[in-house]
Amino acid sequence: MTVETFTPEPRIATFDDLARMSEMDGPGTKLLVVLIHVQRLQEKTANGEHADMDDQGTLMPLMVRDFPLTPQTRLKDIVEEADQVSTNWEFLMTAVLPGRNGEPAPEDETEQHLTRMAQTLTTGENLDQFAIFTRDGEPVQLQAMSEQ
């Protein structure tokens, strides 16, 4: 008989959990961020007016950026910087790019990952590989309409 131990993956309940877990990757780790704007679909109401549908819309990338991931990385700082570009965003799509030998990944590699993240969003691909948060750091799961 073979017995295998199972260690559950840590849960990411907030943005701070992601930052804390990512620090384990060591120096040079980058946080990759795509700001997401949601263009809400509209529906006709009983009185003939149009209203936004809360749970349906088109996801559009507004900004891509990388941040050094350190113990000092805070969501409020990222939100403040993002709001200087645009306040018309609802979600942060994030990924972690580990450094190599304590050095951050080169800019061209970082740019490739950021571009791929934005493309994944615009083409409606599965977003499960990314951690997505509200402006307040709460995790959310976004799905393509065909996956619902």
Backbone as JSON Lines, residues from 0, in Angstrom:
{"i":0,"aa":"M","n":[0.83,-1.16,0.0],"ca":[0.0,0.0,0.0],"c":[0.89,1.24,0.0]}
{"i":1,"aa":"T","n":[0.51,2.24,-0.81],"ca":[1.24,3.5,-0.89],"c":[0.37,4.59,-0.3]}
{"i":2,"aa":"V","n":[0.97,5.35,0.56],"ca":[0.25,6.47,1.16],"c":[0.92,7.75,0.72]}
{"i":3,"aa":"E","n":[0.14,8.65,0.14],"ca":[0.68,9.95,-0.26],"c":[0.07,11.02,0.63]}
{"i":4,"aa":"T","n":[0.9,11.94,1.03],"ca":[0.36,13.03,1.83],"c":[-0.16,14.11,0.9]}
{"i":5,"aa":"F","n":[-1.13,14.82,1.38],"ca":[-1.74,15.89,0.6],"c":[-1.61,17.18,1.38]}
{"i":6,"aa":"T","n":[-1.0,18.15,0.76],"ca":[-0.91,19.46,1.37],"c":[-1.74,20.41,0.53]}
{"i":7,"aa":"P","n":[-2.84,20.91,1.07],"ca":[-3.68,21.81,0.28],"c":[-2.93,23.1,-0.03]}
{"i":8,"aa":"E","n":[-3.22,23.64,-1.21],"ca":[-2.62,24.9,-1.58],"c":[-3.17,25.98,-0.66]}
{"i":9,"aa":"P","n":[-2.33,26.96,-0.31],"ca":[-2.85,28.03,0.55],"c":[-3.95,28.8,-0.18]}
{"i":10,"aa":"R","n":[-4.91,29.24,0.57],"ca":[-6.01,30.01,0.01],"c":[-5.62,31.48,-0.08]}
{"i":11,"aa":"I","n":[-6.05,32.11,-1.16],"ca":[-5.85,33.55,-1.31],"c":[-7.21,34.18,-1.04]}
{"i":12,"aa":"A","n":[-7.35,34.77,0.14],"ca":[-8.61,35.39,0.5],"c":[-8.6,36.89,0.23]}
{"i":13,"aa":"T","n":[-7.41,37.49,0.17],"ca":[-7.29,38.92,-0.08],"c":[-6.04,39.2,-0.9]}
{"i":14,"aa":"F","n":[-5.91,40.43,-1.35],"ca":[-4.71,40.85,-2.06],"c":[-3.49,40.69,-1.17]}
{"i":15,"aa":"D","n":[-3.62,41.01,0.11],"ca":[-2.48,40.89,1.03],"c":[-2.0,39.44,1.13]}
{"i":16,"aa":"D","n":[-2.93,38.48,1.05],"ca":[-2.55,37.07,1.05],"c":[-1.67,36.75,-0.16]}
{"i":17,"aa":"L","n":[-2.04,37.28,-1.32],"ca":[-1.25,37.07,-2.54],"c":[0.14,37.66,-2.36]}
{"i":18,"aa":"A","n":[0.22,38.87,-1.86],"ca":[1.51,39.53,-1.68],"c":[2.38,38.75,-0.69]}
{"i":19,"aa":"R","n":[1.79,38.29,0.4],"ca":[2.53,37.53,1.41],"c":[3.05,36.21,0.84]}
{"i":20,"aa":"M","n":[2.19,35.5,0.11],"ca":[2.6,34.21,-0.46],"c":[3.68,34.42,-1.52]}
{"i":21,"aa":"S","n":[3.57,35.48,-2.29],"ca":[4.51,35.72,-3.38],"c":[5.88,36.11,-2.87]}
{"i":22,"aa":"E","n":[5.95,36.67,-1.68],"ca":[7.24,37.03,-1.11],"c":[8.14,35.81,-0.94]}
{"i":23,"aa":"M","n":[7.52,34.64,-0.85],"ca":[8.29,33.41,-0.7],"c":[9.12,33.11,-1.94]}
{"i":24,"aa":"D","n":[8.75,33.73,-3.07],"ca":[9.51,33.52,-4.3],"c":[10.86,34.22,-4.27]}
{"i":25,"aa":"G","n":[11.08,35.08,-3.31],"ca":[12.37,35.71,-3.13],"c":[12.51,37.05,-3.83]}
{"i":26,"aa":"P","n":[13.71,37.64,-3.72],"ca":[13.96,38.95,-4.31],"c":[13.82,38.91,-5.83]}
{"i":27,"aa":"G","n":[13.42,40.05,-6.38],"ca":[13.28,40.16,-7.82],"c":[11.91,39.78,-8.33]}
{"i":28,"aa":"T","n":[11.02,39.34,-7.45],"ca":[9.68,38.94,-7.86],"c":[8.89,40.18,-8.27]}
{"i":29,"aa":"K","n":[8.14,40.05,-9.36],"ca":[7.31,41.15,-9.85],"c":[5.83,40.77,-9.75]}
{"i":30,"aa":"L","n":[5.03,41.77,-9.44],"ca":[3.6,41.62,-9.49],"c":[3.15,42.23,-10.81]}
{"i":31,"aa":"L","n":[2.52,41.41,-11.66],"ca":[2.02,41.88,-12.94],"c":[0.55,42.23,-12.77]}
{"i":32,"aa":"V","n":[0.17,43.42,-13.25],"ca":[-1.19,43.92,-13.01],"c":[-1.81,44.42,-14.31]}
{"i":33,"aa":"V","n":[-3.06,44.02,-14.53],"ca":[-3.87,44.56,-15.61],"c":[-5.11,45.18,-14.96]}
{"i":34,"aa":"L","n":[-5.34,46.46,-15.2],"ca":[-6.56,47.11,-14.72],"c":[-7.69,46.75,-15.67]}
{"i":35,"aa":"I","n":[-8.83,46.37,-15.12],"ca":[-9.96,45.93,-15.93],"c":[-11.13,46.91,-15.79]}
{"i":36,"aa":"H","n":[-11.59,47.37,-16.93],"ca":[-12.83,48.16,-17.02],"c":[-13.93,47.21,-17.49]}
{"i":37,"aa":"V","n":[-15.11,47.35,-16.92],"ca":[-16.24,46.52,-17.34],"c":[-17.25,47.41,-18.05]}
{"i":38,"aa":"Q","n":[-17.45,47.14,-19.32],"ca":[-18.51,47.82,-20.07],"c":[-19.76,46.97,-19.9]}
{"i":39,"aa":"R","n":[-20.67,47.43,-19.06],"ca":[-21.85,46.65,-18.69],"c":[-22.81,46.51,-19.86]}
{"i":40,"aa":"L","n":[-23.37,45.3,-19.99],"ca":[-24.47,45.09,-20.92],"c":[-25.71,45.76,-20.32]}
{"i":41,"aa":"Q","n":[-26.6,46.16,-21.19],"ca":[-27.81,46.8,-20.7],"c":[-29.04,45.98,-21.06]}
{"i":42,"aa":"E","n":[-30.05,46.13,-20.24],"ca":[-31.32,45.47,-20.51],"c":[-32.43,46.5,-20.4]}
{"i":43,"aa":"K","n":[-33.5,46.25,-21.12],"ca":[-34.65,47.15,-21.09],"c":[-35.48,46.83,-19.85]}
{"i":44,"aa":"T","n":[-35.82,47.87,-19.1],"ca":[-36.63,47.68,-17.89],"c":[-38.11,47.7,-18.25]}
{"i":45,"aa":"A","n":[-38.94,47.42,-17.26],"ca":[-40.39,47.38,-17.47],"c":[-40.94,48.71,-17.95]}
{"i":46,"aa":"N","n":[-40.32,49.81,-17.56],"ca":[-40.81,51.13,-17.98],"c":[-40.18,51.59,-19.3]}
{"i":47,"aa":"G","n":[-39.42,50.7,-19.96],"ca":[-38.86,50.99,-21.27],"c":[-37.49,51.65,-21.26]}
{"i":48,"aa":"E","n":[-36.95,51.95,-20.08],"ca":[-35.62,52.54,-20.0],"c":[-34.58,51.43,-20.0]}
{"i":49,"aa":"H","n":[-33.32,51.81,-20.16],"ca":[-32.24,50.85,-20.14],"c":[-31.49,50.93,-18.81]}
{"i":50,"aa":"A","n":[-31.09,49.78,-18.31],"ca":[-30.34,49.71,-17.05],"c":[-29.18,48.75,-17.23]}
{"i":51,"aa":"D","n":[-28.07,49.05,-16.54],"ca":[-26.91,48.18,-16.59],"c":[-27.22,46.85,-15.92]}
{"i":52,"aa":"M","n":[-26.69,45.78,-16.48],"ca":[-26.8,44.45,-15.88],"c":[-25.56,44.28,-15.0]}
{"i":53,"aa":"D","n":[-25.77,44.02,-13.72],"ca":[-24.65,43.96,-12.78],"c":[-23.67,42.83,-13.06]}
{"i":54,"aa":"D","n":[-24.15,41.71,-13.55],"ca":[-23.3,40.53,-13.66],"c":[-22.87,40.19,-15.08]}
{"i":55,"aa":"Q","n":[-23.09,41.1,-16.04],"ca":[-22.68,40.81,-17.41],"c":[-22.09,42.06,-18.06]}
{"i":56,"aa":"G","n":[-21.04,41.83,-18.84],"ca":[-20.43,42.94,-19.55],"c":[-19.19,42.49,-20.28]}
{"i":57,"aa":"T","n":[-18.58,43.43,-20.95],"ca":[-17.35,43.17,-21.69],"c":[-16.17,43.67,-20.88]}
{"i":58,"aa":"L","n":[-15.18,42.79,-20.69],"ca":[-13.98,43.15,-19.92],"c":[-12.95,43.76,-20.86]}
{"i":59,"aa":"M","n":[-12.42,44.91,-20.45],"ca":[-11.45,45.61,-21.3],"c":[-10.25,46.02,-20.46]}
{"i":60,"aa":"P","n":[-9.03,45.72,-20.94],"ca":[-7.85,46.15,-20.2],"c":[-7.64,47.66,-20.37]}
{"i":61,"aa":"L","n":[-7.36,48.34,-19.27],"ca":[-7.1,49.78,-19.32],"c":[-5.61,50.1,-19.19]}
{"i":62,"aa":"M","n":[-4.91,49.31,-18.42],"ca":[-3.5,49.57,-18.16],"c":[-2.82,48.26,-17.79]}
{"i":63,"aa":"V","n":[-1.59,48.09,-18.23],"ca":[-0.76,46.96,-17.78],"c":[0.47,47.56,-17.12]}
{"i":64,"aa":"R","n":[0.9,46.92,-16.05],"ca":[2.05,47.46,-15.31],"c":[2.61,46.39,-14.42]}
{"i":65,"aa":"D","n":[3.91,46.46,-14.19],"ca":[4.52,45.58,-13.2],"c":[4.98,46.4,-12.01]}
{"i":66,"aa":"F","n":[4.96,45.76,-10.85],"ca":[5.4,46.37,-9.61],"c":[6.37,45.41,-8.94]}
{"i":67,"aa":"P","n":[7.45,45.93,-8.33],"ca":[8.3,45.03,-7.55],"c":[7.48,44.5,-6.37]}
{"i":68,"aa":"L","n":[7.57,43.22,-6.13],"ca":[6.82,42.62,-5.03],"c":[7.75,42.5,-3.82]}
{"i":69,"aa":"T","n":[7.51,43.34,-2.85],"ca":[8.32,43.37,-1.63],"c":[7.37,43.33,-0.43]}
{"i":70,"aa":"P","n":[7.92,43.18,0.77],"ca":[7.04,43.23,1.95],"c":[6.3,44.57,2.07]}
{"i":71,"aa":"Q","n":[6.76,45.6,1.39],"ca":[6.12,46.91,1.45],"c":[5.04,47.1,0.37]}
{"i":72,"aa":"T","n":[4.84,46.13,-0.51],"ca":[3.84,46.25,-1.56],"c":[2.45,46.25,-0.93]}
{"i":73,"aa":"R","n":[1.7,47.32,-1.2],"ca":[0.36,47.46,-0.63],"c":[-0.63,47.78,-1.74]}
{"i":74,"aa":"L","n":[-1.8,47.21,-1.61],"ca":[-2.85,47.44,-2.6],"c":[-3.19,48.92,-2.7]}
{"i":75,"aa":"K","n":[-3.26,49.62,-1.58],"ca":[-3.66,51.03,-1.63],"c":[-2.71,51.84,-2.49]}
{"i":76,"aa":"D","n":[-1.42,51.51,-2.48],"ca":[-0.45,52.22,-3.31],"c":[-0.68,51.94,-4.8]}
{"i":77,"aa":"I","n":[-0.99,50.69,-5.11],"ca":[-1.27,50.32,-6.51],"c":[-2.54,51.0,-6.98]}
{"i":78,"aa":"V","n":[-3.58,51.02,-6.13],"ca":[-4.84,51.67,-6.48],"c":[-4.64,53.16,-6.7]}
{"i":79,"aa":"E","n":[-3.88,53.81,-5.83],"ca":[-3.62,55.24,-5.99],"c":[-2.92,55.53,-7.31]}
{"i":80,"aa":"E","n":[-1.92,54.73,-7.64],"ca":[-1.21,54.93,-8.9],"c":[-2.11,54.65,-10.09]}
{"i":81,"aa":"A","n":[-2.92,53.61,-10.0],"ca":[-3.84,53.28,-11.09],"c":[-4.86,54.39,-11.29]}
{"i":82,"aa":"D","n":[-5.35,54.97,-10.21],"ca":[-6.34,56.03,-10.31],"c":[-5.77,57.3,-10.95]}
{"i":83,"aa":"Q","n":[-4.45,57.45,-10.94],"ca":[-3.84,58.58,-11.63],"c":[-3.94,58.41,-13.15]}
{"i":84,"aa":"V","n":[-4.02,57.16,-13.6],"ca":[-4.18,56.86,-15.02],"c":[-5.66,56.95,-15.4]}
{"i":85,"aa":"S","n":[-6.51,56.28,-14.6],"ca":[-7.95,56.27,-14.86],"c":[-8.66,55.8,-13.6]}
{"i":86,"aa":"T","n":[-9.79,56.39,-13.32],"ca":[-10.61,55.91,-12.19],"c":[-11.73,55.01,-12.69]}
{"i":87,"aa":"N","n":[-11.75,54.77,-13.98],"ca":[-12.82,54.01,-14.62],"c":[-12.48,52.52,-14.71]}
{"i":88,"aa":"W","n":[-12.01,51.94,-13.62],"ca":[-11.69,50.52,-13.6],"c":[-12.32,49.88,-12.37]}
{"i":89,"aa":"E","n":[-12.58,48.57,-12.46],"ca":[-13.24,47.86,-11.37],"c":[-12.39,46.76,-10.74]}
{"i":90,"aa":"F","n":[-11.55,46.13,-11.57],"ca":[-10.82,44.97,-11.08],"c":[-9.34,45.04,-11.43]}
{"i":91,"aa":"L","n":[-8.54,44.36,-10.61],"ca":[-7.11,44.15,-10.88],"c":[-6.92,42.69,-11.22]}
{"i":92,"aa":"M","n":[-6.4,42.4,-12.39],"ca":[-6.03,41.03,-12.74],"c":[-4.54,40.93,-12.46]}
{"i":93,"aa":"T","n":[-4.13,39.94,-11.67],"ca":[-2.73,39.87,-11.25],"c":[-2.11,38.51,-11.53]}
{"i":94,"aa":"A","n":[-0.81,38.54,-11.67],"ca":[0.01,37.34,-11.78],"c":[1.36,37.66,-11.15]}
{"i":95,"aa":"V","n":[2.09,36.64,-10.8],"ca":[3.4,36.82,-10.18],"c":[4.46,36.28,-11.12]}
{"i":96,"aa":"L","n":[5.5,37.08,-11.32],"ca":[6.64,36.68,-12.15],"c":[7.87,36.62,-11.25]}
{"i":97,"aa":"P","n":[8.3,35.39,-10.88],"ca":[9.45,35.26,-9.98],"c":[10.73,35.79,-10.61]}
{"i":98,"aa":"G","n":[11.62,36.25,-9.75],"ca":[12.93,36.68,-10.21],"c":[13.84,35.47,-10.4]}
{"i":99,"aa":"R","n":[15.02,35.74,-10.92],"ca":[16.02,34.67,-11.1],"c":[17.3,35.09,-10.4]}
{"i":100,"aa":"N","n":[17.73,34.25,-9.5],"ca":[18.96,34.53,-8.74],"c":[18.88,35.89,-8.06]}
{"i":101,"aa":"G","n":[17.7,36.23,-7.55],"ca":[17.52,37.48,-6.84],"c":[17.34,38.7,-7.72]}
{"i":102,"aa":"E","n":[17.36,38.51,-9.02],"ca":[17.2,39.63,-9.96],"c":[15.83,39.53,-10.64]}
{"i":103,"aa":"P","n":[15.21,40.69,-10.92],"ca":[13.91,40.65,-11.62],"c":[14.07,40.16,-13.05]}
{"i":104,"aa":"A","n":[12.99,39.61,-13.58],"ca":[12.97,39.18,-14.99],"c":[13.23,40.41,-15.87]}
{"i":105,"aa":"P","n":[13.88,40.21,-17.02],"ca":[14.14,41.34,-17.92],"c":[12.85,42.0,-18.38]}
{"i":106,"aa":"E","n":[12.93,43.27,-18.73],"ca":[11.75,44.04,-19.14],"c":[11.05,43.43,-20.35]}
{"i":107,"aa":"D","n":[11.81,42.91,-21.32],"ca":[11.14,42.34,-22.5],"c":[10.31,41.11,-22.12]}
{"i":108,"aa":"E","n":[10.79,40.3,-21.19],"ca":[10.03,39.14,-20.73],"c":[8.81,39.59,-19.93]}
{"i":109,"aa":"T","n":[8.99,40.6,-19.1],"ca":[7.88,41.14,-18.33],"c":[6.8,41.66,-19.27]}
{"i":110,"aa":"E","n":[7.21,42.41,-20.29],"ca":[6.27,42.98,-21.25],"c":[5.5,41.88,-21.99]}
{"i":111,"aa":"Q","n":[6.19,40.79,-22.33],"ca":[5.51,39.67,-23.0],"c":[4.4,39.09,-22.12]}
{"i":112,"aa":"H","n":[4.69,38.93,-20.84],"ca":[3.69,38.38,-19.91],"c":[2.51,39.34,-19.75]}
{"i":113,"aa":"L","n":[2.79,40.63,-19.64],"ca":[1.73,41.62,-19.5],"c":[0.85,41.65,-20.75]}
{"i":114,"aa":"T","n":[1.48,41.6,-21.91],"ca":[0.73,41.59,-23.18],"c":[-0.16,40.36,-23.26]}
{"i":115,"aa":"R","n":[0.37,39.22,-22.87],"ca":[-0.4,37.97,-22.89],"c":[-1.59,38.05,-21.93]}
{"i":116,"aa":"M","n":[-1.4,38.65,-20.77],"ca":[-2.49,38.81,-19.82],"c":[-3.62,39.65,-20.44]}
{"i":117,"aa":"A","n":[-3.26,40.77,-21.05],"ca":[-4.26,41.65,-21.67],"c":[-4.97,40.92,-22.81]}
{"i":118,"aa":"Q","n":[-4.22,40.16,-23.61],"ca":[-4.82,39.4,-24.71],"c":[-5.78,38.35,-24.19]}
{"i":119,"aa":"T","n":[-5.41,37.68,-23.12],"ca":[-6.27,36.67,-22.51],"c":[-7.6,37.3,-22.11]}
{"i":120,"aa":"L","n":[-7.54,38.49,-21.6],"ca":[-8.74,39.2,-21.18],"c":[-9.6,39.58,-22.38]}
{"i":121,"aa":"T","n":[-8.99,40.15,-23.41],"ca":[-9.76,40.65,-24.55],"c":[-10.3,39.53,-25.43]}
{"i":122,"aa":"T","n":[-9.65,38.38,-25.45],"ca":[-10.14,37.28,-26.29],"c":[-11.13,36.38,-25.55]}
{"i":123,"aa":"G","n":[-11.38,36.67,-24.28],"ca":[-12.38,35.9,-23.54],"c":[-11.9,34.52,-23.11]}
{"i":124,"aa":"E","n":[-10.58,34.35,-23.0],"ca":[-10.06,33.05,-22.57],"c":[-10.31,32.85,-21.08]}
{"i":125,"aa":"N","n":[-10.07,31.64,-20.61],"ca":[-10.24,31.3,-19.21],"c":[-9.28,32.13,-18.36]}
{"i":126,"aa":"L","n":[-9.8,32.74,-17.31],"ca":[-8.99,33.62,-16.45],"c":[-8.59,32.95,-15.14]}
{"i":127,"aa":"D","n":[-8.82,31.64,-15.02],"ca":[-8.54,30.94,-13.76],"c":[-7.07,30.97,-13.34]}
{"i":128,"aa":"Q","n":[-6.18,31.22,-14.28],"ca":[-4.75,31.23,-13.94],"c":[-4.31,32.54,-13.29]}
{"i":129,"aa":"F","n":[-5.23,33.5,-13.19],"ca":[-4.92,34.81,-12.62],"c":[-5.71,35.02,-11.34]}
{"i":130,"aa":"A","n":[-5.14,35.8,-10.43],"ca":[-5.87,36.23,-9.24],"c":[-6.46,37.6,-9.58]}
{"i":131,"aa":"I","n":[-7.77,37.73,-9.4],"ca":[-8.46,38.96,-9.74],"c":[-9.11,39.52,-8.47]}
{"i":132,"aa":"F","n":[-8.92,40.83,-8.29],"ca":[-9.37,41.48,-7.06],"c":[-10.19,42.72,-7.37]}
{"i":133,"aa":"T","n":[-11.08,43.07,-6.44],"ca":[-11.78,44.34,-6.5],"c":[-10.82,45.45,-6.08]}
{"i":134,"aa":"R","n":[-11.27,46.67,-6.17],"ca":[-10.47,47.82,-5.72],"c":[-10.14,47.71,-4.23]}
{"i":135,"aa":"D","n":[-10.96,46.97,-3.48],"ca":[-10.75,46.81,-2.04],"c":[-9.91,45.59,-1.69]}
{"i":136,"aa":"G","n":[-9.46,44.85,-2.7],"ca":[-8.6,43.7,-2.44],"c":[-9.34,42.4,-2.21]}
{"i":137,"aa":"E","n":[-10.64,42.37,-2.46],"ca":[-11.4,41.14,-2.31],"c":[-11.29,40.32,-3.6]}
{"i":138,"aa":"P","n":[-11.06,39.02,-3.49],"ca":[-10.94,38.2,-4.7],"c":[-12.29,38.01,-5.38]}
{"i":139,"aa":"V","n":[-12.26,37.96,-6.7],"ca":[-13.47,37.68,-7.48],"c":[-13.1,36.68,-8.56]}
{"i":140,"aa":"Q","n":[-14.11,36.01,-9.07],"ca":[-13.91,35.09,-10.19],"c":[-14.73,35.62,-11.35]}
{"i":141,"aa":"L","n":[-14.07,35.85,-12.47],"ca":[-14.74,36.33,-13.67],"c":[-14.75,35.2,-14.69]}
{"i":142,"aa":"Q","n":[-15.86,35.04,-15.39],"ca":[-15.99,33.97,-16.36],"c":[-16.52,34.52,-17.68]}
{"i":143,"aa":"A","n":[-16.08,33.88,-18.75],"ca":[-16.65,34.19,-20.05],"c":[-18.09,33.71,-20.04]}
{"i":144,"aa":"M","n":[-18.95,34.39,-20.77],"ca":[-20.38,34.03,-20.77],"c":[-20.59,32.6,-21.21]}
{"i":145,"aa":"S","n":[-19.76,32.08,-22.09],"ca":[-19.92,30.71,-22.56],"c":[-19.59,29.69,-21.46]}
{"i":146,"aa":"E","n":[-18.85,30.13,-20.41],"ca":[-18.47,29.22,-19.32],"c":[-19.51,29.19,-18.22]}
{"i":147,"aa":"Q","n":[-20.45,30.12,-18.22],"ca":[-21.4,30.22,-17.11],"c":[-22.44,29.14,-17.16]}
